[in-house]
mmCIF file of C-alpha atoms in Angstrom:
data_model
loop_
_atom_site.group_PDB
_atom_site.id
_atom_site.type_symbol
_atom_site.label_atom_id
_atom_site.label_comp_id
_atom_site.label_asym_id
_atom_site.label_seq_id
_atom_site.Cartn_x
_atom_site.Cartn_y
_atom_site.Cartn_z
ATOM 1 C CA UNK W 656 -43.801 37.291 80.166
ATOM 2 C CA UNK W 657 -43.480 33.609 81.192
ATOM 3 C CA UNK W 658 -43.370 30.993 78.487
ATOM 4 C CA UNK W 659 -45.417 27.758 79.005
ATOM 5 C CA UNK W 660 -44.648 24.592 77.340
ATOM 6 C CA UNK W 661 -47.202 22.198 75.881
ATOM 7 C CA UNK W 662 -46.429 19.625 78.481
ATOM 8 C CA UNK W 663 -46.529 22.347 81.328
ATOM 9 C CA UNK W 664 -49.956 23.512 80.168
ATOM 10 C CA UNK W 665 -51.013 19.829 79.792
ATOM 11 C CA UNK W 666 -49.928 19.095 83.333
ATOM 12 C CA UNK W 667 -52.163 21.923 84.556
ATOM 13 C CA UNK W 668 -55.154 20.798 82.444
ATOM 14 C CA UNK W 669 -54.807 17.332 83.881
ATOM 15 C CA UNK W 670 -54.225 18.028 87.473
ATOM 16 C CA UNK W 671 -53.771 21.575 88.793
ATOM 17 C CA UNK W 672 -52.396 20.160 92.106
ATOM 18 C CA UNK W 673 -49.707 18.199 90.161
ATOM 19 C CA UNK W 674 -48.852 21.347 88.291
ATOM 20 C CA UNK W 675 -48.461 23.199 91.636
ATOM 21 C CA UNK W 676 -46.139 20.733 93.109
ATOM 22 C CA UNK W 677 -44.129 20.314 89.783
ATOM 23 C CA UNK W 678 -43.711 23.911 88.741
ATOM 24 C CA UNK W 679 -44.582 26.343 91.621
ATOM 25 C CA UNK W 680 -44.047 24.754 95.068
ATOM 26 C CA UNK W 681 -41.445 21.998 94.400
ATOM 27 C CA UNK W 682 -41.141 19.780 97.345
ATOM 28 C CA UNK W 683 -37.770 18.687 98.406
ATOM 29 C CA UNK W 684 -37.953 15.014 97.346
ATOM 30 C CA UNK W 685 -34.984 12.814 96.517
ATOM 31 C CA UNK W 686 -35.042 12.153 92.915
ATOM 32 C CA UNK W 687 -33.665 9.066 91.311
ATOM 33 C CA UNK W 688 -32.731 8.525 87.779
ATOM 34 C CA UNK W 689 -34.452 5.465 86.330
ATOM 35 C CA UNK W 690 -32.738 3.074 83.812
ATOM 36 C CA UNK W 691 -35.596 3.593 81.414
ATOM 37 C CA UNK W 692 -35.287 7.213 81.513
ATOM 38 C CA UNK W 693 -31.561 6.985 81.048
ATOM 39 C CA UNK W 694 -31.854 4.763 78.095
ATOM 40 C CA UNK W 695 -34.273 7.124 76.489
ATOM 41 C CA UNK W 696 -31.974 10.157 76.976
ATOM 42 C CA UNK W 697 -28.967 8.323 75.468
ATOM 43 C CA UNK W 698 -31.214 7.307 72.411
ATOM 44 C CA UNK W 699 -32.376 10.922 72.094
ATOM 45 C CA UNK W 700 -28.641 12.184 72.549
ATOM 46 C CA UNK W 701 -27.764 9.880 69.701
ATOM 47 C CA UNK W 702 -30.450 10.737 67.267
ATOM 48 C CA UNK W 703 -29.941 14.365 67.921
ATOM 49 C CA UNK W 704 -26.325 14.221 66.994
ATOM 50 C CA UNK W 705 -27.135 11.945 63.898
ATOM 51 C CA UNK W 706 -29.612 14.671 62.639
ATOM 52 C CA UNK W 707 -27.150 17.411 63.534
ATOM 53 C CA UNK W 708 -24.385 15.846 61.418
ATOM 54 C CA UNK W 709 -26.935 15.020 58.677
ATOM 55 C CA UNK W 710 -27.904 18.607 58.411
ATOM 56 C CA UNK W 711 -24.167 19.421 58.135
ATOM 57 C CA UNK W 712 -24.044 17.099 55.122
ATOM 58 C CA UNK W 713 -22.532 13.897 56.949
ATOM 59 C CA UNK W 714 -24.250 10.652 56.682
ATOM 60 C CA UNK W 715 -23.437 8.204 59.430
ATOM 61 C CA UNK W 716 -23.304 4.484 58.990
ATOM 62 C CA UNK W 717 -24.989 2.141 61.460
ATOM 63 C CA UNK W 718 -21.783 1.287 63.010
ATOM 64 C CA UNK W 719 -20.959 5.126 63.410
ATOM 65 C CA UNK W 720 -24.476 5.580 65.013
ATOM 66 C CA UNK W 721 -23.863 2.671 67.509
ATOM 67 C CA UNK W 722 -20.467 3.823 68.430
ATOM 68 C CA UNK W 723 -22.089 7.247 69.163
ATOM 69 C CA UNK W 724 -24.675 5.536 71.413
ATOM 70 C CA UNK W 725 -21.956 3.676 73.126
ATOM 71 C CA UNK W 726 -20.032 6.890 73.782
ATOM 72 C CA UNK W 727 -23.161 8.588 75.232
ATOM 73 C CA UNK W 728 -23.779 5.671 77.367
ATOM 74 C CA UNK W 729 -20.386 5.404 78.815
ATOM 75 C CA UNK W 730 -20.069 9.125 79.365
ATOM 76 C CA UNK W 731 -23.180 9.515 81.311
ATOM 77 C CA UNK W 732 -23.604 6.179 83.257
ATOM 78 C CA UNK W 733 -23.379 6.393 87.028
ATOM 79 C CA UNK W 734 -24.017 4.082 89.921
ATOM 80 C CA UNK W 735 -27.153 6.219 91.002
ATOM 81 C CA UNK W 736 -29.234 4.983 88.032
ATOM 82 C CA UNK W 737 -32.046 2.949 89.663
ATOM 83 C CA UNK W 738 -32.992 -0.535 87.984
ATOM 84 C CA UNK W 739 -36.122 -1.771 89.518
ATOM 85 C CA UNK W 740 -36.501 -5.153 87.751
ATOM 86 C CA UNK W 741 -34.651 -8.056 89.355
ATOM 87 C CA UNK W 742 -34.590 -9.812 85.946
ATOM 88 C CA UNK W 743 -32.865 -7.287 83.816
ATOM 89 C CA UNK W 744 -29.340 -5.695 84.312
ATOM 90 C CA UNK W 745 -28.034 -2.574 82.956
ATOM 91 C CA UNK W 746 -26.279 -4.379 80.150
ATOM 92 C CA UNK W 747 -29.778 -5.780 79.087
ATOM 93 C CA UNK W 748 -31.046 -2.226 78.906
ATOM 94 C CA UNK W 749 -27.967 -1.121 77.069
ATOM 95 C CA UNK W 750 -28.634 -3.793 74.496
ATOM 96 C CA UNK W 751 -32.237 -2.710 73.993
ATOM 97 C CA UNK W 752 -30.873 0.706 73.096
ATOM 98 C CA UNK W 753 -28.496 -0.795 70.644
ATOM 99 C CA UNK W 754 -31.331 -2.630 69.040
ATOM 100 C CA UNK W 755 -33.450 0.592 68.907
#
Protein backbone atom coordinates (compact mmCIF):
# COMPACT_ATOMS: atom_id res chain seq x y z
CA UNK A 1 0.00 0.00 0.00
CA UNK A 2 1.34 3.40 -0.95
CA UNK A 3 1.97 5.96 1.79
CA UNK A 4 1.05 9.56 1.01
CA UNK A 5 2.57 12.46 2.92
CA UNK A 6 0.61 15.50 3.99
CA UNK A 7 2.45 17.64 1.43
CA UNK A 8 1.77 15.14 -1.33
CA UNK A 9 -1.95 15.09 -0.57
CA UNK A 10 -1.97 18.88 -0.27
CA UNK A 11 -0.40 19.18 -3.70
CA UNK A 12 -3.16 17.02 -5.18
CA UNK A 13 -5.87 19.05 -3.45
CA UNK A 14 -4.34 22.31 -4.68
CA UNK A 15 -3.69 21.23 -8.26
CA UNK A 16 -4.08 17.69 -9.57
CA UNK A 17 -1.98 18.56 -12.63
CA UNK A 18 0.87 19.73 -10.40
CA UNK A 19 0.58 16.45 -8.53
CA UNK A 20 0.71 14.53 -11.81
CA UNK A 21 3.88 16.28 -12.95
CA UNK A 22 5.46 16.19 -9.51
CA UNK A 23 4.79 12.60 -8.50
CA UNK A 24 3.53 10.51 -11.41
CA UNK A 25 4.97 11.64 -14.73
CA UNK A 26 8.03 13.63 -13.75
CA UNK A 27 9.23 15.59 -16.78
CA UNK A 28 12.96 15.64 -17.45
CA UNK A 29 13.67 19.21 -16.30
CA UNK A 30 17.05 20.50 -15.29
CA UNK A 31 16.82 21.21 -11.60
CA UNK A 32 18.95 23.76 -9.84
CA UNK A 33 19.68 24.26 -6.18
CA UNK A 34 18.73 27.72 -4.93
CA UNK A 35 20.79 29.39 -2.25
CA UNK A 36 17.63 29.92 -0.20
CA UNK A 37 16.85 26.18 -0.19
CA UNK A 38 20.50 25.43 0.54
CA UNK A 39 20.51 27.80 3.53
CA UNK A 40 17.29 26.27 4.87
CA UNK A 41 18.67 22.77 4.52
CA UNK A 42 21.84 23.68 6.40
CA UNK A 43 19.82 25.28 9.19
CA UNK A 44 17.68 22.13 9.32
CA UNK A 45 20.76 19.87 9.38
CA UNK A 46 22.20 21.90 12.23
CA UNK A 47 19.04 21.94 14.33
CA UNK A 48 18.48 18.23 13.76
CA UNK A 49 21.98 17.52 15.08
CA UNK A 50 21.47 19.87 18.06
CA UNK A 51 18.27 18.07 19.03
CA UNK A 52 19.79 14.62 18.43
CA UNK A 53 22.65 15.47 20.77
CA UNK A 54 20.27 16.98 23.30
CA UNK A 55 18.28 13.75 23.33
CA UNK A 56 21.59 12.02 24.11
CA UNK A 57 22.08 14.36 27.07
CA UNK A 58 24.57 16.75 25.49
CA UNK A 59 23.79 20.47 25.56
CA UNK A 60 25.68 22.53 22.97
CA UNK A 61 26.87 26.07 23.42
CA UNK A 62 26.08 28.78 20.87
CA UNK A 63 29.65 28.50 19.57
CA UNK A 64 29.23 24.73 19.16
CA UNK A 65 26.00 25.23 17.20
CA UNK A 66 27.62 27.82 14.94
CA UNK A 67 30.58 25.48 14.34
CA UNK A 68 28.15 22.72 13.31
CA UNK A 69 26.41 25.10 10.91
CA UNK A 70 29.76 26.08 9.37
CA UNK A 71 30.73 22.42 8.98
CA UNK A 72 27.48 21.57 7.22
CA UNK A 73 27.74 24.65 4.99
CA UNK A 74 31.33 23.86 3.94
CA UNK A 75 30.67 20.16 3.41
CA UNK A 76 27.61 20.65 1.19
CA UNK A 77 28.43 23.87 -0.73
CA UNK A 78 29.01 23.46 -4.47
CA UNK A 79 29.31 25.80 -7.42
CA UNK A 80 25.97 24.69 -8.85
CA UNK A 81 24.00 26.56 -6.19
CA UNK A 82 22.06 29.31 -7.91
CA UNK A 83 21.96 32.86 -6.51
CA UNK A 84 19.40 34.99 -8.34
CA UNK A 85 20.08 38.24 -6.50
CA UNK A 86 22.73 40.53 -7.94
CA UNK A 87 22.85 42.27 -4.56
CA UNK A 88 23.72 39.38 -2.24
CA UNK A 89 26.61 36.94 -2.30
CA UNK A 90 26.89 33.41 -0.94
CA UNK A 91 28.65 34.86 2.09
CA UNK A 92 25.67 37.17 2.73
CA UNK A 93 23.35 34.15 2.78
CA UNK A 94 25.80 32.26 4.99
CA UNK A 95 25.70 35.16 7.45
CA UNK A 96 21.90 35.08 7.50
CA UNK A 97 22.15 31.43 8.53
CA UNK A 98 24.57 32.32 11.30
CA UNK A 99 22.19 34.97 12.62
CA UNK A 100 19.27 32.55 12.52
